CSV table of C-alpha atoms in Angstrom, one decimal:
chain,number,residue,atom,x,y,z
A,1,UNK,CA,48.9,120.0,84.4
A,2,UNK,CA,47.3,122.8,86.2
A,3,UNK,CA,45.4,124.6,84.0
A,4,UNK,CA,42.1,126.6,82.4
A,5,UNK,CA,41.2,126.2,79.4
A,6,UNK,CA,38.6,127.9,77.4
A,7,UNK,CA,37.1,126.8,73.9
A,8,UNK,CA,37.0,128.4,71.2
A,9,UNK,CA,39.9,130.4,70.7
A,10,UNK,CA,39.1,132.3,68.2
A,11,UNK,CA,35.1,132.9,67.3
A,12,UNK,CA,33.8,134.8,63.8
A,13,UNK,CA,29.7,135.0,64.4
A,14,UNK,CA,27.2,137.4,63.0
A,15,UNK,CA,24.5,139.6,64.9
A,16,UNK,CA,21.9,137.6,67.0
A,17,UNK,CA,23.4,133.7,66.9
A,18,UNK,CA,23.2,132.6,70.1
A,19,UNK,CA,26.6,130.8,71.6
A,20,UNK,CA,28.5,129.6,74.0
A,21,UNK,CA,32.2,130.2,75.2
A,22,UNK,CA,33.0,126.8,77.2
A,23,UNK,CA,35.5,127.3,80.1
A,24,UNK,CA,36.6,124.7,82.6
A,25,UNK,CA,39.6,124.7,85.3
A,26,UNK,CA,40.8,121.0,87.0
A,27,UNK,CA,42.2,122.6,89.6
A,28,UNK,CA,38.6,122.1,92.2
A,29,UNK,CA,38.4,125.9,92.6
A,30,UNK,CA,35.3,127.6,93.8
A,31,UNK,CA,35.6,131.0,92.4
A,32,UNK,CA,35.7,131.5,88.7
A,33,UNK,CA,35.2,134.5,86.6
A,34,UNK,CA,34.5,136.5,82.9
A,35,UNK,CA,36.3,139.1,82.3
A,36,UNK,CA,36.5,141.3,78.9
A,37,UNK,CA,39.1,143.2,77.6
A,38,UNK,CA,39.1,146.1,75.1
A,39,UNK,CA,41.8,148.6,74.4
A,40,UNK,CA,42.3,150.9,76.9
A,41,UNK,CA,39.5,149.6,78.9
A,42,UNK,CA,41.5,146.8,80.7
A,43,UNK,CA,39.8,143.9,82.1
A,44,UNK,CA,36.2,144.3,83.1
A,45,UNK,CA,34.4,142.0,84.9
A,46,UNK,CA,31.1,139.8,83.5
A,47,UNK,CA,30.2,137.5,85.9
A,48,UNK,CA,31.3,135.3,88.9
A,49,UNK,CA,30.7,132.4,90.5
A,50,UNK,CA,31.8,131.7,94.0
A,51,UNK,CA,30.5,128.2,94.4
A,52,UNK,CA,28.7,125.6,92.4
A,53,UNK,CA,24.8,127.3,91.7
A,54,UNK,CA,25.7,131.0,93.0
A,55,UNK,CA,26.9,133.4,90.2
A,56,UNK,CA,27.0,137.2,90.6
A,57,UNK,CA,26.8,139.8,88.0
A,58,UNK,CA,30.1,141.8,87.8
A,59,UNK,CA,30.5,145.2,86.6
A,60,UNK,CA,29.4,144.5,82.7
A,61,UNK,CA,26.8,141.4,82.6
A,62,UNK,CA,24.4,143.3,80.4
A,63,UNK,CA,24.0,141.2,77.4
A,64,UNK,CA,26.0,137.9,79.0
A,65,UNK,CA,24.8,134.7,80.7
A,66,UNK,CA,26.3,132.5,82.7
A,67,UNK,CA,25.9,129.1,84.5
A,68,UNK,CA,27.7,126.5,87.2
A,69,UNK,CA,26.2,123.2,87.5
A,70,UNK,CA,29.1,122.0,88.1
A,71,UNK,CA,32.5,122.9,90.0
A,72,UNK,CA,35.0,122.5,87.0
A,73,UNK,CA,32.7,123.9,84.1
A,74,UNK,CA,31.7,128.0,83.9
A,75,UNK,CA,30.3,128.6,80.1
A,76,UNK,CA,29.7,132.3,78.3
A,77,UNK,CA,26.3,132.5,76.9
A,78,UNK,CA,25.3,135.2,74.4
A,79,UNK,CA,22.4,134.9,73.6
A,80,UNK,CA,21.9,137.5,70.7
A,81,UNK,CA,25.0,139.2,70.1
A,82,UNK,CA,26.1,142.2,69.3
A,83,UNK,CA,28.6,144.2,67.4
A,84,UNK,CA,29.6,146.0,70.5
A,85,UNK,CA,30.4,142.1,72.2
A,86,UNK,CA,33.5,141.6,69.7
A,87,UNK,CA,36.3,141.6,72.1
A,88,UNK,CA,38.7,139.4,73.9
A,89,UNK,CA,37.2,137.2,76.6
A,90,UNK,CA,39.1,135.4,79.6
A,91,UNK,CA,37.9,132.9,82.2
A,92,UNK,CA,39.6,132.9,85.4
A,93,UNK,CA,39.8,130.5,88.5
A,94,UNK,CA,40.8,130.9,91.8
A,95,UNK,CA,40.4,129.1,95.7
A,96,UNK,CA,37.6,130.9,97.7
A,97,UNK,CA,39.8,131.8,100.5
A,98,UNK,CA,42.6,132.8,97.7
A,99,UNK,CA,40.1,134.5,95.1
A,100,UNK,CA,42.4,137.4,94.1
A,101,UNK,CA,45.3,134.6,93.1
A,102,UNK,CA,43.8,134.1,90.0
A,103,UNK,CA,44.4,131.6,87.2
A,104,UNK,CA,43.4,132.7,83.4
A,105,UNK,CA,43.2,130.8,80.6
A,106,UNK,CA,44.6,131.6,77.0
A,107,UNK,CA,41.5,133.6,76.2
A,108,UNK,CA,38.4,133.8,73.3
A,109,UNK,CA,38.8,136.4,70.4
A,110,UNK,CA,35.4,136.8,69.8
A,111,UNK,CA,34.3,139.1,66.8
A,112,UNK,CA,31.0,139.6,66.1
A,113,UNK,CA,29.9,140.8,62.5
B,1,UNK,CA,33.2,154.1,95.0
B,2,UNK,CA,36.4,151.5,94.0
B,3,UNK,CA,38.5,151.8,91.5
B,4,UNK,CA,42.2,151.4,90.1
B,5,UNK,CA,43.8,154.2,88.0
B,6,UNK,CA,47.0,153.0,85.4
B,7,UNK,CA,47.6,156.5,84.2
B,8,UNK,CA,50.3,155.7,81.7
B,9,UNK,CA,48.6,153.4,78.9
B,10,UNK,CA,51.8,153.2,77.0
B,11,UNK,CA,55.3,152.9,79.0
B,12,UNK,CA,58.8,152.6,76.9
B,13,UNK,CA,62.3,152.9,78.4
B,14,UNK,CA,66.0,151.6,77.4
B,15,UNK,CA,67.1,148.8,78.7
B,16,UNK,CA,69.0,149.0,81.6
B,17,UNK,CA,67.1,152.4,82.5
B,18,UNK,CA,64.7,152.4,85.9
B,19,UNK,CA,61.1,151.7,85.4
B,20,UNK,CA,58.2,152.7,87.1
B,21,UNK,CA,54.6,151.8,86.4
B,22,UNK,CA,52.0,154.3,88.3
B,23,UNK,CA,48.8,152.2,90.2
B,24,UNK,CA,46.6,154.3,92.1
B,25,UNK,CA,43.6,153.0,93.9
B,26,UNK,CA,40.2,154.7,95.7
B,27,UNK,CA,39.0,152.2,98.1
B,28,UNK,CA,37.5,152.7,101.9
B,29,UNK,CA,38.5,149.5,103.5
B,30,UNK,CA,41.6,147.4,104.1
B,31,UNK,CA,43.1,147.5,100.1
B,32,UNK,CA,45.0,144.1,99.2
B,33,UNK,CA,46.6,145.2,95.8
B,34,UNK,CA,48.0,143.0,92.7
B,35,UNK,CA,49.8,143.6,90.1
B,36,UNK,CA,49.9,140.8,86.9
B,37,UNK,CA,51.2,140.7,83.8
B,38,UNK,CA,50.2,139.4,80.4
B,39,UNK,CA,53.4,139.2,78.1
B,40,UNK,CA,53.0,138.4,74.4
B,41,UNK,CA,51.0,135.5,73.3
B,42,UNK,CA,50.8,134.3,76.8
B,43,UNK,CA,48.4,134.1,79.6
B,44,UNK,CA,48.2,136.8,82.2
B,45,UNK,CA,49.3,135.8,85.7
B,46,UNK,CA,50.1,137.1,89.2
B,47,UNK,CA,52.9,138.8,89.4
B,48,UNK,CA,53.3,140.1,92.8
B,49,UNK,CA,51.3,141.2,96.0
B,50,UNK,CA,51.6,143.8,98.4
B,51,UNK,CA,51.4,141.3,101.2
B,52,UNK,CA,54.0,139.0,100.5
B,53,UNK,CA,56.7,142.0,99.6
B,54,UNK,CA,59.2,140.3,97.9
B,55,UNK,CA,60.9,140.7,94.2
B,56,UNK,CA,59.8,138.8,91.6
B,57,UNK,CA,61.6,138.9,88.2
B,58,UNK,CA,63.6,142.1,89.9
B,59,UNK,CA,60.0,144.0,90.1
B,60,UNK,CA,58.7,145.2,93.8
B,61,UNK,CA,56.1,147.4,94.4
B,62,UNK,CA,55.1,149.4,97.9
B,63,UNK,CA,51.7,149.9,99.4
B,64,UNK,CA,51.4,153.4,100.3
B,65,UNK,CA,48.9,154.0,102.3
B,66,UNK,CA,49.3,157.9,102.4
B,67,UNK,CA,48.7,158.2,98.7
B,68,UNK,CA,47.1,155.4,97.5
B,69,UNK,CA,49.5,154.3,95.8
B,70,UNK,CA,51.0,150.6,95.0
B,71,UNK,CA,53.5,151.6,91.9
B,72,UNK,CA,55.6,148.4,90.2
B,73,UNK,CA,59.3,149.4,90.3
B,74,UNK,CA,62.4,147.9,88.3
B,75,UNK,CA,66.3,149.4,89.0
B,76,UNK,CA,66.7,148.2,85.5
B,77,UNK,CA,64.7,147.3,82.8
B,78,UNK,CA,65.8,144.2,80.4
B,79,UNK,CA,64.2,143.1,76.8
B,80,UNK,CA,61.7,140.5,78.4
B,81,UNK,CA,60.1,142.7,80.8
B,82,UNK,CA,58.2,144.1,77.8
B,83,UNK,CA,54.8,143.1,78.7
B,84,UNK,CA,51.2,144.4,79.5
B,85,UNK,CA,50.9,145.0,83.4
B,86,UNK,CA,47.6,145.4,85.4
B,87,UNK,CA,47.1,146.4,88.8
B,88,UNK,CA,44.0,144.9,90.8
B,89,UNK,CA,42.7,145.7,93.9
B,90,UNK,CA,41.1,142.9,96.3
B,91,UNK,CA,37.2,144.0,97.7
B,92,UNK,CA,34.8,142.1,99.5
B,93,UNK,CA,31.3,143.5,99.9
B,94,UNK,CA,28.4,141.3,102.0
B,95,UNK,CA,30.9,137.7,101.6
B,96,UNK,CA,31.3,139.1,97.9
B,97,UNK,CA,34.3,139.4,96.3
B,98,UNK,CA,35.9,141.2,93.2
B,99,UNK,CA,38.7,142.3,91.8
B,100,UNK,CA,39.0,145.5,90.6
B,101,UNK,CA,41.5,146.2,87.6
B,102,UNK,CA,43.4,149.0,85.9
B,103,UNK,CA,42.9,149.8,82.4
B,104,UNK,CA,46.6,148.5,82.0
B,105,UNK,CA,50.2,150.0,80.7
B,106,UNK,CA,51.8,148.9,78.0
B,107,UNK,CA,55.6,148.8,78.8
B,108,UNK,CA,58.4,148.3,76.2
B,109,UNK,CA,61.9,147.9,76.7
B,110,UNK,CA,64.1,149.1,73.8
B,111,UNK,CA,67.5,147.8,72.9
């Protein structure tokens, strides 16, 4: 099955431990993405990553980093984080040419304490 | 600069009433516009896109040029549309590409 998963679901941390959100898509698309959503904020971009070892910050990176060593794999990173990270992340993929068809997966519920 | 305005956050109608969800969009180029939708306890996904104009679920939505608008009409709303709905908008800056989204409306269909 076609599909992107993304692990863990749900996260309870505390200020400044580092982790990782893992997300990976079988479908052998270039373009995947982070997005963030908060209440009446929508979905806000992290990062992206059009191709294998080229990621771009998107319109919130500040505190986020990201990596793609490989095609199928596009992991979270925070580092040291922070109250103001709890939120509810999704990972999306998508074909280069078709980078606005996107695929999500089920999303992280991340709450940092 | 680019950006996608939902202005309703919270949308509730009758069932079988019309419904309308407002998308407005600021962009100087070409706009390729989106709308998806994340219904409970489910992943959000494409819904429709202004290129391929057709219907999906009973939903269509118009590009309008003149007022920047790309609005996600229904004749007549039933139970399961109840649903978050997001408009995007498709740019592309220096072989870049992003998607810009709306904050998002709520809609709920009442019995």
């Amino acid at each position: 099955e076609a599909q992107v998963t993304q692990n863990p679901r749900y996260l309870i941390t505390v200020t400044g431990k580092k982790l990782t959100v893992t997300c990976s898509q079988n479908m052998n698309h270039e373009y995947m993405s982070w997005y963030r959503q908060d209440p009446g904020l929508g979905l806000r971009q992290i990062y992206y990553s059009m191709n294998v070892e080229v990621t771009d910050k998107g319109d919130v990176p500040e505190g986020y980093k990201v990596s793609r060593k490989e095609k199928r794999n596009f992991p979270l990173i925070l580092e040291s984080p922070s109250p103001n990270q709890t939120s509810l992340y999704f990972c999306a993929s998508s074909d280069r040419d078709k980078y606005a068809l996107q695929y999500f997966g089920p999303g992280t519920r991340l709450t940092v304490t | 600069a680019q950006r996608v305005t939902q202005p309703e956050k919270l949308l509730s109608v009758f069932k079988g009433a019309p419904v309308e969800l407002k998308c407005n969009y600021s962009y100087s180029g070409s706009p390729e516009l989106f709308w998806y939708v994340q219904y409970s306890r489910q992943r959000l996904q494409l819904l429709l896109r202004h290129i391929s104009r057709e219907s999906i679920k009973g939903f269509t939505a118009d590009l309008n040029k003149g007022e920047t608008s790309f609005h996600l009409k229904k004749p007549f709303a039933q139970e399961e549309d109840s649903a978050m709905y997001y408009c995007a908008l498709s740019v592309s800056m220096d072989s870049n590409y992003q998607l810009i989204w709306g904050a998002g409306t709520k809609l709920i269909i009442k019995p």
